[in-house]
Structures are given as C-alpha cells and as structure tokens.
Coordinates of C-alpha atoms in Angstrom, one line a residue:
Chain T
X43 CA 79.1 42.3 -29.3
X44 CA 76.3 40.9 -28.1
X45 CA 75.9 37.3 -26.7
X46 CA 74.3 36.2 -29.7
X47 CA 76.8 37.3 -31.8
X48 CA 79.8 35.8 -29.7
X49 CA 77.8 32.5 -29.6
X50 CA 77.6 32.9 -33.4
X51 CA 81.1 33.0 -33.6
X52 CA 81.6 30.4 -31.8
X53 CA 79.4 28.2 -34.0
X54 CA 81.2 28.7 -37.0
X55 CA 84.9 28.1 -35.7
X56 CA 83.5 25.2 -34.6
X57 CA 82.0 24.1 -37.8
X58 CA 85.5 25.3 -38.9
X59 CA 87.4 23.2 -37.4
X60 CA 85.2 20.2 -38.2
X61 CA 85.0 21.0 -42.2
X62 CA 89.2 21.1 -41.8
X63 CA 89.4 17.9 -39.8
X64 CA 87.0 16.0 -42.2
X65 CA 88.4 17.9 -45.3
X66 CA 92.0 17.3 -44.4
X67 CA 91.0 13.4 -43.8
X68 CA 89.6 13.5 -47.2
X69 CA 92.3 15.1 -49.0
X70 CA 95.3 12.8 -47.2
X71 CA 93.5 9.5 -46.5
X72 CA 94.1 6.4 -49.4
X73 CA 91.1 5.2 -51.6
X74 CA 90.3 1.7 -52.2
X75 CA 87.2 -0.2 -53.5
X76 CA 86.3 -3.4 -52.3
X77 CA 82.3 -4.7 -52.0
X78 CA 83.1 -6.7 -49.2
X79 CA 84.0 -4.0 -47.4
X80 CA 80.6 -2.1 -47.5
X81 CA 78.6 -5.1 -45.5
X82 CA 78.1 -4.3 -42.0
X83 CA 81.0 -5.5 -39.9
X84 CA 79.6 -8.2 -37.6
X85 CA 80.8 -11.5 -36.4
X86 CA 82.3 -12.7 -40.1
X87 CA 78.2 -14.3 -41.3
X88 CA 76.4 -11.9 -43.7
X89 CA 74.3 -9.9 -41.7
X90 CA 70.3 -11.3 -41.1
X91 CA 67.3 -9.2 -41.8
X92 CA 67.7 -5.6 -41.9
X93 CA 70.0 -3.8 -39.1
X94 CA 67.4 -0.9 -38.7
X95 CA 65.6 -3.7 -36.6
X96 CA 62.9 -3.1 -33.8
X97 CA 64.5 -2.6 -30.0
X98 CA 63.3 -3.1 -26.5
X99 CA 60.3 -1.1 -25.5
X100 CA 61.5 -0.6 -22.4
X101 CA 64.1 2.2 -23.5
X102 CA 60.4 3.7 -24.8
X103 CA 59.0 3.9 -21.2
X104 CA 62.3 5.6 -20.1
X105 CA 62.3 7.8 -22.3
X106 CA 58.3 9.1 -21.9
X107 CA 59.9 9.3 -18.0
X108 CA 62.4 11.3 -18.9
X109 CA 59.9 13.8 -21.3
X110 CA 57.4 14.2 -17.8
X111 CA 60.8 14.7 -15.6
X112 CA 62.6 17.1 -17.4
X113 CA 60.0 19.6 -18.1
X114 CA 59.1 19.6 -14.7
X115 CA 62.9 19.9 -13.9
X116 CA 62.2 23.3 -16.3
X117 CA 59.8 24.6 -14.2
X118 CA 62.3 24.2 -11.3
X119 CA 64.8 26.7 -12.9
X120 CA 62.6 30.1 -12.6
X121 CA 61.8 29.0 -8.7
X122 CA 65.5 28.4 -7.9
X123 CA 66.8 31.4 -8.9
X124 CA 64.6 33.6 -7.1
X125 CA 64.4 31.5 -3.9
X126 CA 65.8 33.7 -1.7
X127 CA 62.8 36.5 -2.2
X128 CA 60.0 34.2 -2.0
X129 CA 60.5 32.9 1.9
X130 CA 58.1 30.5 3.1
X131 CA 55.5 31.0 1.0
X132 CA 57.2 30.2 -2.3
X133 CA 59.0 27.2 -0.6
X134 CA 55.9 25.2 0.4
X135 CA 54.2 26.2 -3.0
X136 CA 57.1 24.3 -4.5
X137 CA 57.1 21.4 -2.1
X138 CA 53.4 20.6 -2.8
X139 CA 54.7 20.9 -7.1
X140 CA 58.3 18.5 -5.8
X141 CA 55.7 16.2 -4.0
X142 CA 53.6 15.7 -6.9
X143 CA 57.1 15.2 -9.4
X144 CA 57.9 12.5 -6.3
X145 CA 54.5 11.2 -6.4
X146 CA 54.8 10.7 -10.4
X147 CA 58.3 8.8 -10.1
X148 CA 57.0 6.5 -6.7
X149 CA 54.1 5.3 -9.6
X150 CA 56.5 4.5 -12.0
X151 CA 58.7 2.6 -9.8
X152 CA 55.3 1.0 -8.8
X153 CA 54.1 -0.4 -11.7
X154 CA 58.3 -2.0 -12.2
X155 CA 58.2 1.1 -15.0
X156 CA 62.1 1.7 -13.3
X157 CA 62.7 -2.1 -13.4
X158 CA 64.7 -4.2 -16.4
X159 CA 64.8 -7.1 -17.1
Chain Z
X90 CA 81.3 48.3 -30.7
X91 CA 85.3 49.0 -30.8
X92 CA 87.8 46.8 -32.6
X93 CA 89.6 46.1 -30.4
X94 CA 87.2 44.3 -28.3
X95 CA 85.9 42.1 -30.8
X96 CA 89.7 41.5 -32.0
X97 CA 89.9 40.3 -28.4
X98 CA 87.2 38.3 -28.7
X99 CA 87.8 36.4 -31.6
X100 CA 90.9 35.8 -30.3
X101 CA 90.0 34.4 -27.2
X102 CA 87.0 32.3 -29.2
X103 CA 89.6 30.7 -31.2
X104 CA 92.3 30.5 -28.9
X105 CA 90.0 28.3 -26.4
X106 CA 88.6 26.4 -29.2
X107 CA 92.0 25.2 -30.6
X108 CA 93.0 24.7 -26.1
X109 CA 90.4 22.1 -26.1
X110 CA 91.5 20.0 -28.8
X111 CA 95.0 20.5 -27.9
X112 CA 93.8 18.5 -24.3
X113 CA 91.9 16.2 -26.0
X114 CA 94.7 15.2 -27.6
X115 CA 97.2 15.0 -24.7
X116 CA 94.3 13.3 -22.8
X117 CA 94.8 10.4 -24.9
X118 CA 98.2 10.4 -23.8
X119 CA 97.7 10.8 -20.3
X120 CA 95.1 8.3 -20.0
X121 CA 97.1 5.9 -21.6
X122 CA 100.3 6.8 -19.3
X123 CA 97.6 6.8 -16.6
X124 CA 96.6 3.1 -17.4
X125 CA 100.6 2.1 -17.0
X126 CA 100.7 3.7 -13.6
X127 CA 97.9 1.9 -12.5
X128 CA 98.7 -1.9 -14.2
X129 CA 102.8 -0.8 -13.1
X130 CA 104.2 -0.6 -17.0
X131 CA 105.8 2.3 -18.7
X132 CA 102.8 3.0 -20.9
X133 CA 103.4 4.7 -24.3
X134 CA 107.2 6.4 -24.6
X135 CA 108.8 5.2 -28.1
X136 CA 107.3 8.5 -29.8
X137 CA 109.3 11.7 -28.5
X138 CA 110.3 12.1 -24.7
X139 CA 108.4 10.7 -22.6
X140 CA 106.1 10.0 -25.6
X141 CA 105.1 12.8 -25.7
X142 CA 104.8 12.7 -29.5
X143 CA 102.6 10.3 -29.5
X144 CA 99.1 12.0 -29.3
X145 CA 100.6 13.8 -32.4
X146 CA 101.5 10.5 -34.2
X147 CA 97.8 9.4 -33.0
X148 CA 96.7 12.1 -34.7
X149 CA 98.4 12.1 -38.4
X150 CA 97.4 8.4 -38.7
X151 CA 93.3 9.0 -38.5
X152 CA 94.1 11.5 -41.0
X153 CA 95.9 9.0 -43.3
X154 CA 93.1 6.0 -42.7
X155 CA 90.9 5.4 -45.1
X156 CA 87.5 7.6 -45.4
X157 CA 85.1 4.4 -45.5
X158 CA 81.3 4.4 -45.8
X159 CA 79.5 1.5 -45.3
X160 CA 77.4 0.5 -48.4
X161 CA 73.9 0.6 -46.7
X162 CA 74.5 3.6 -44.7
X163 CA 72.7 6.6 -44.7
X164 CA 75.3 9.0 -46.5
X165 CA 74.0 12.7 -45.0
X166 CA 73.4 11.5 -41.6
X167 CA 76.6 9.3 -41.7
X168 CA 78.6 11.8 -41.6
X169 CA 76.6 14.5 -39.8
X170 CA 76.4 12.5 -36.3
X171 CA 80.7 12.4 -35.6
X172 CA 80.3 16.2 -37.0
X173 CA 77.7 17.1 -34.9
X174 CA 78.7 15.6 -31.6
X175 CA 82.5 17.0 -32.2
X176 CA 80.6 20.9 -32.9
X177 CA 78.7 20.5 -29.8
X178 CA 81.4 19.0 -27.2
X179 CA 83.4 22.4 -28.7
X180 CA 80.3 24.8 -28.2
X181 CA 80.1 24.0 -24.7
X182 CA 83.2 25.8 -24.0
X183 CA 81.7 29.3 -24.9
X184 CA 79.8 30.5 -20.6
X185 CA 82.7 28.5 -19.1
X186 CA 84.7 31.4 -17.0
X187 CA 88.6 30.6 -17.5
X188 CA 89.5 33.2 -15.2
X189 CA 89.0 36.5 -13.5
X190 CA 89.5 39.7 -15.8
X191 CA 93.1 41.2 -17.5
X192 CA 93.5 44.6 -17.8
X193 CA 95.8 45.3 -20.9
X194 CA 96.6 48.9 -21.9
X195 CA 93.7 50.1 -19.5
X196 CA 90.8 48.2 -20.4
X197 CA 89.2 45.0 -18.9
X198 CA 89.1 41.9 -20.7
X199 CA 87.0 38.9 -19.4
X200 CA 88.7 35.6 -20.3
X201 CA 85.2 34.4 -21.0
X202 CA 83.3 34.1 -23.9
X203 CA 80.2 35.0 -23.5
X204 CA 78.9 35.9 -19.9
X205 CA 75.2 35.5 -20.0
X206 CA 72.5 35.1 -17.6
X207 CA 71.9 31.4 -18.6
X208 CA 75.4 30.0 -18.8
X209 CA 74.2 26.8 -17.1
X210 CA 70.7 26.3 -19.0
X211 CA 73.2 26.9 -22.2
X212 CA 75.3 23.9 -21.0
X213 CA 72.5 21.6 -20.7
X214 CA 70.9 22.6 -23.2
X215 CA 74.3 21.9 -25.7
X216 CA 75.1 18.6 -23.7
X217 CA 71.5 17.4 -24.8
X218 CA 72.2 18.1 -28.2
X219 CA 75.3 15.5 -28.2
X220 CA 72.9 12.8 -27.3
X221 CA 71.8 13.0 -31.5
X222 CA 75.0 12.9 -32.4
X223 CA 75.7 9.5 -30.8
X224 CA 72.0 8.6 -32.2
X225 CA 72.2 9.7 -35.6
X226 CA 75.6 8.1 -36.3
X227 CA 74.4 4.9 -34.8
X228 CA 71.4 5.0 -36.4
X229 CA 73.0 5.9 -39.9
X230 CA 75.9 3.0 -39.3
X231 CA 73.5 0.3 -40.3
X232 CA 74.8 -1.9 -38.3
X233 CA 72.7 -3.4 -35.8
X234 CA 76.0 -3.4 -33.0
X235 CA 76.0 0.6 -33.4
X236 CA 72.2 0.3 -33.3
X237 CA 72.3 -0.6 -30.3
X238 CA 75.1 1.4 -28.6
X239 CA 72.9 4.6 -29.7
X240 CA 70.0 3.5 -28.0
X241 CA 71.8 2.1 -24.7
X242 CA 73.8 5.9 -24.8
X243 CA 70.7 8.1 -25.5
X244 CA 68.6 6.3 -22.7
X245 CA 71.9 6.3 -20.0
X246 CA 72.3 10.3 -21.4
X247 CA 68.9 10.8 -20.8
X248 CA 68.1 9.5 -17.4
X249 CA 71.4 10.4 -15.5
X250 CA 70.6 14.2 -17.3
X251 CA 67.1 14.5 -14.9
X252 CA 69.5 14.1 -11.5
X253 CA 72.1 16.4 -13.1
X254 CA 69.8 19.1 -13.6
X255 CA 68.2 19.0 -10.3
X256 CA 71.7 18.6 -8.8
X257 CA 72.2 22.2 -10.2
X258 CA 68.8 23.3 -9.0
X259 CA 70.4 23.6 -5.3
X260 CA 73.3 25.3 -7.0
X261 CA 71.1 28.0 -8.2
X262 CA 69.1 28.4 -4.8
X263 CA 72.3 29.0 -3.0
X264 CA 73.8 31.5 -5.7
X265 CA 70.3 33.2 -7.0
X266 CA 72.3 33.1 -10.4
X267 CA 72.3 30.7 -13.7
X268 CA 75.5 32.8 -14.8
X269 CA 78.2 30.5 -14.2
X270 CA 80.1 33.9 -13.7
X271 CA 78.0 34.9 -10.5
X272 CA 78.3 31.0 -9.4
X273 CA 82.2 31.6 -9.3
X274 CA 82.0 34.9 -8.4
X275 CA 80.0 34.2 -5.5
X276 CA 82.4 31.4 -4.0
X277 CA 85.1 33.6 -3.9
X278 CA 87.3 33.3 -0.9
X279 CA 87.1 29.1 0.1
X280 CA 83.4 29.5 -0.1
X281 CA 82.9 26.8 -2.1
X282 CA 79.8 25.2 -3.1
X283 CA 81.2 21.4 -2.1
X284 CA 81.1 22.6 1.5
X285 CA 77.3 23.2 1.5
X286 CA 76.4 20.9 -1.1
X287 CA 77.8 17.7 -0.5
X288 CA 74.9 15.3 -2.0
X289 CA 74.8 17.6 -4.9
X290 CA 77.8 17.5 -5.6
X291 CA 78.2 13.7 -5.5
X292 CA 74.9 13.3 -7.6
X293 CA 77.0 15.7 -10.0
X294 CA 80.2 14.0 -10.4
X295 CA 78.3 10.5 -10.8
X296 CA 76.1 12.1 -13.6
X297 CA 79.2 13.8 -15.3
X298 CA 80.8 10.2 -15.3
X299 CA 77.3 9.0 -16.9
X300 CA 77.6 11.8 -19.5
X301 CA 80.2 11.4 -20.8
X302 CA 79.9 7.9 -21.8
X303 CA 83.3 7.2 -18.8
X304 CA 83.8 4.1 -17.7
X305 CA 81.9 2.7 -15.1
X306 CA 79.0 3.5 -17.2
X307 CA 80.7 3.0 -20.7
X308 CA 78.0 1.1 -21.6
X309 CA 77.2 2.4 -25.2
X310 CA 80.5 1.5 -26.2
X311 CA 81.7 -1.5 -24.4
X312 CA 83.8 -3.3 -26.6
X313 CA 83.2 -7.2 -25.3
X314 CA 79.6 -6.8 -26.2
X315 CA 79.1 -4.3 -28.7
X316 CA 82.3 -4.4 -30.3
X317 CA 82.6 -0.1 -30.4
X318 CA 79.2 0.8 -29.9
X319 CA 78.0 3.7 -31.9
X320 CA 80.9 3.7 -33.9
X321 CA 81.6 0.1 -34.8
X322 CA 81.3 1.5 -38.3
X323 CA 82.9 4.3 -38.6
X324 CA 86.9 5.5 -39.5
X325 CA 89.5 8.1 -39.9
X326 CA 88.7 11.1 -38.8
X327 CA 84.9 10.4 -38.3
X328 CA 86.0 7.9 -35.5
X329 CA 88.6 10.8 -34.6
X330 CA 85.7 13.0 -33.8
X331 CA 83.4 10.6 -31.4
X332 CA 87.3 9.6 -29.2
X333 CA 88.0 13.6 -29.7
X334 CA 84.8 14.7 -28.1
X335 CA 84.5 12.3 -25.7
X336 CA 87.7 13.9 -24.3
X337 CA 86.9 17.5 -24.6
X338 CA 83.4 16.8 -23.0
X339 CA 85.9 15.1 -20.0
X340 CA 87.7 18.5 -20.0
X341 CA 84.4 20.2 -19.8
X342 CA 82.5 18.4 -17.2
X343 CA 86.1 18.6 -15.7
X344 CA 85.8 22.4 -16.1
X345 CA 82.3 22.5 -14.8
X346 CA 82.3 20.4 -11.5
X347 CA 85.5 22.7 -11.0
X348 CA 82.9 25.8 -11.5
X349 CA 80.2 25.0 -10.0
X350 CA 81.5 23.1 -7.0
X351 CA 84.9 24.3 -6.0
X352 CA 85.1 27.8 -6.7
X353 CA 86.7 28.0 -10.4
X354 CA 89.6 30.2 -10.7
X355 CA 89.6 30.9 -7.0
X356 CA 92.5 29.9 -4.9
X357 CA 92.9 30.5 -1.1
X358 CA 94.3 33.8 -0.2
X359 CA 93.2 35.0 -3.6
X360 CA 93.4 38.8 -3.0
X361 CA 95.3 38.8 0.6
X362 CA 98.6 38.5 -0.9
X363 CA 99.0 41.7 -2.5
X364 CA 99.6 40.6 -6.0
X365 CA 98.6 42.8 -9.2
X366 CA 95.4 42.7 -10.8
X367 CA 96.8 41.1 -13.8
X368 CA 98.7 38.4 -11.5
X369 CA 96.3 37.1 -9.8
X370 CA 93.9 36.4 -12.4
X371 CA 96.6 34.1 -14.1
X372 CA 97.0 32.3 -10.9
X373 CA 93.3 31.9 -10.8
X374 CA 93.4 30.4 -14.1
X375 CA 96.4 28.3 -13.3
X376 CA 94.3 27.4 -10.6
X377 CA 91.3 26.5 -12.5
X378 CA 93.4 24.1 -14.4
X379 CA 95.1 22.1 -11.9
X380 CA 91.9 21.5 -10.8
X381 CA 90.8 20.5 -14.1
X382 CA 93.6 18.4 -14.3
X383 CA 93.0 16.6 -11.2
X384 CA 89.4 15.6 -12.4
X385 CA 90.7 14.7 -15.4
X386 CA 92.9 12.4 -13.4
X387 CA 89.8 11.5 -11.2
X388 CA 88.1 10.3 -14.6
X389 CA 91.0 8.1 -15.4
X390 CA 91.3 6.7 -11.7
X391 CA 87.5 5.4 -11.9
X392 CA 87.9 4.1 -15.5
X393 CA 90.9 2.1 -14.1
X394 CA 89.5 1.2 -11.4
X395 CA 85.5 0.3 -11.2
X396 CA 84.4 -2.7 -13.6
X397 CA 81.6 -1.7 -16.0
X398 CA 78.0 -1.6 -14.6
X399 CA 75.1 -4.4 -16.0
X400 CA 73.1 -2.0 -18.1
X401 CA 69.9 -2.9 -15.8
X402 CA 71.9 -1.9 -12.7
X403 CA 73.3 1.4 -14.2
X404 CA 69.6 2.3 -14.9
X405 CA 68.4 1.2 -11.2
X406 CA 71.2 3.2 -10.2
X407 CA 70.4 6.3 -11.9
X408 CA 66.3 6.5 -11.6
X409 CA 65.8 4.8 -7.8
X410 CA 69.4 5.5 -6.5
X411 CA 70.2 9.1 -7.6
X412 CA 66.8 10.4 -8.1
X413 CA 65.3 10.2 -5.1
X414 CA 68.6 11.6 -3.2
X415 CA 68.7 14.7 -6.0
X416 CA 65.0 15.6 -5.0
X417 CA 65.4 15.4 -1.5
X418 CA 68.5 17.4 -1.1
X419 CA 66.5 20.0 -3.3
X420 CA 64.6 20.0 -0.2
X421 CA 66.7 20.2 2.2
X422 CA 68.3 23.2 1.2
X423 CA 65.5 24.7 0.5
X424 CA 64.8 24.6 4.5
X425 CA 68.0 24.6 5.7
X426 CA 68.2 27.7 3.3
X427 CA 64.6 29.5 5.0
X428 CA 66.2 28.6 8.5
X429 CA 69.6 29.4 8.5
X430 CA 69.9 32.3 6.0
X431 CA 66.9 34.4 6.5

C-alpha cells in the first residue's frame, strides 16, 4: 500500500465519521421554526448594519508578514535535513539568509508594524 | 500488495481515528475533573461512577439538540466550517508513530499509519488547514462576534505557526530527517531531544498552546468579550465538532510534543530488560500514552492557572518574544552542531 493510498484511506474514514456525525444529528434533532431564532445572536437588540463588516487593517499586516516568513521558513527545511553533510560552508550561506530574515523582522519592528494599538 | 497487510492498515486507521474520538470525549471529563481539583470541588460525579458516563451523556445531548442555522448565514460554508475543522483534526494522526512494530505470525506490522519522509511537514500542512475551518465557520455565521473571533483565531494561529516551524527546523537539523518515525528512533536510549533542545522545546510548547486555542491563548472564543467567538451561532453536532476538534488537537499536540522532544515510545532501559519484541512495543505504546496524558494534564493545569492574554500582549509575545528566540536557537544549534558533533 503506497502512502498516498494510506492517506486517502485516512481521509475517507475521516469523511465517513464527519458525515455520520452530521447525519445522526439531523435524524435525532427536533425541529421547530421561529422567525426570531434566525436573527444573529447578539445582546438581544436587532443587529445594526451588516455583520460582514470591515475589521482592523492590523490583521492584514500580520498576514503579509506571515506570508513572507512562512515562505522563507520552507526554504530552511531542505537545508536542515542535510546540514550535517554541508559543513561550515552550508552554515555560513544559510546564516546570510537568516540575517536577511532577521533584518526583515527588525524592519517591521522598527516600523511599528508589530505594535498593536 | 497482500490482503493481510491492507486489512491490518485499515483496522489500524479506524482504530486510531476512533481512539482519537474517545480520547477527545474523555478529555472533556478530565478537563472538568481537573478544574474541580484546582478549585477544590468534586467536578461531575452523577452520571456513572466518578462521572464516567458524563461524556456519553454530553455526546447524546449534542445529538439531541436542534440543528439550527441562522437565516442570513451562508448555508454551504456554515456546514463546511466545523466539518473541515473536525476532518483535519482527525487527519493529523496519520503520521504519528504510536509505537514500534508488532510481530504477528512472523510478519512485522508498524504501529504507524504512514511512515512518510515528510511527516513533520504533513502535520504542519494539515494544522494550517485547520485555520480555514475556523475562518470559514466564523465568517459564514453572519454574526459580528463570530467574525471577530475567527479573524483573531486566524491571526493568532498564523503568528505562532512561524515560531513553531522554526523550533522544528532545529530538530530536523539534529536528526537530519523529516520523518517522525526516524526522529523517534534516533532518540532511543534516553537521547531525548529535550535535553539538547531546551529552548526549542519551550518555544514549541508555547506555540502548541496557541495553535490549539487553549488558555491562556483562548482569545478567539473568550466568552467575556465575544460570547463564544467563532462558534457563537453553532448548535448541535456542528458545535460538537468545534469542541471535539479542540480536544483532538490537544491530544495530537501532546503526541507531537512527546514524539519530537520526549522520545515518543521510548522508555528507560527499553532494550535491556530482556522482554520479547511485542512486549517492548506494547510497553512503549503505554509509555507514549503516559507522556500524552502528562501533557494533556499540563494543558489543563495551565488553563486553570493562568489568566487570558490581552490581544496586543499576545501579538507582542508571538512576534517580539518567541520569534527572536526561535531564530537565535536555530543559529546557535547550527554552530554547536558544527563545533561538537564533527
């Protein structure tokens, strides 16, 4: 059995469990209709405006930073697996890479992107 | 491929998935018992002896509750959110080595579903999809509190994932492999990674708390501000999926911590006691579950001890606290390795 078919089996078993959970709940659950029940759950007053509202731009900056760093971390994994064979040369070249990574973090830090207010 | 092997794998997969569900169910009881212990009260003790039937009662209650959907919700995504969260929580168990090998009728069977050479990356990939489940569910509910909760959850999880993957890089550096089985095998004989990677372990542990949305990092669902966060509008089994997946994630995180830093199924004097191969494997699995239980207890211990972070503190801690430590740990490990292991 190749690992792909193993993962597929796990995936399908997971789907069966999830669908079974949802299905049994639909079969057993009582049903009733009430217009007020469909309203968004808030403090008891009718919601003001749309619920799909704008949110703070700070989240967006963190998302961009994450994207940068995550792509860079992925480059570290192949290096890390063979670091034993590469020796000092490999260490210094990746050090250069990590310094650039650190500079990116320092720049964001300096620009107060990491400050939440 | 022979039918024996395929049958064994299918049984193993189903057993592990059902086991994850059972552990998640009983973690809810353990959580309440531990809370009772910390707050000097008894905890649930009415359903069955020591409240052992309480999780069954809770599960049944979730099934019997009304399947409710807000009128303005996005119908498809509303169902997809919790299902996806539950599914990925179950999927991550596939690469964890639950024990060594069992020899049945002269054949060797591994207690691991798939020994792939990118096991660590697989876990990361699957955990990242978990963010989507929360994000989709929170957005589809069409509720302001749910949206706030899901945005917070996404932001928190991606922030702590970085430091987490960097602490993993150091483990990969010392073991030279991304396969979880290989990482565990190399730690045998008490060469546990926690002794060589104490900084990495602390960073990983903190990030594991943040990734599972557990206190003190439970901002996405902090009930005093956001009602229930991303699952405010959920009821019945869909709510159950969100709650269960949190406990399954806790279980898997504990298993990952045990495998990466505490030798997995390794225990002292493993090969020196003259036990048979199968006996060693079974005791190893028991040792792994003992470690998982300990970390599960640690999760609960911290939940009932530390207060919740404020959002700016959370972000400051993740980016300005953990990230520099993780990067420094990586560089230090590189130099130490070159100096002492060559």
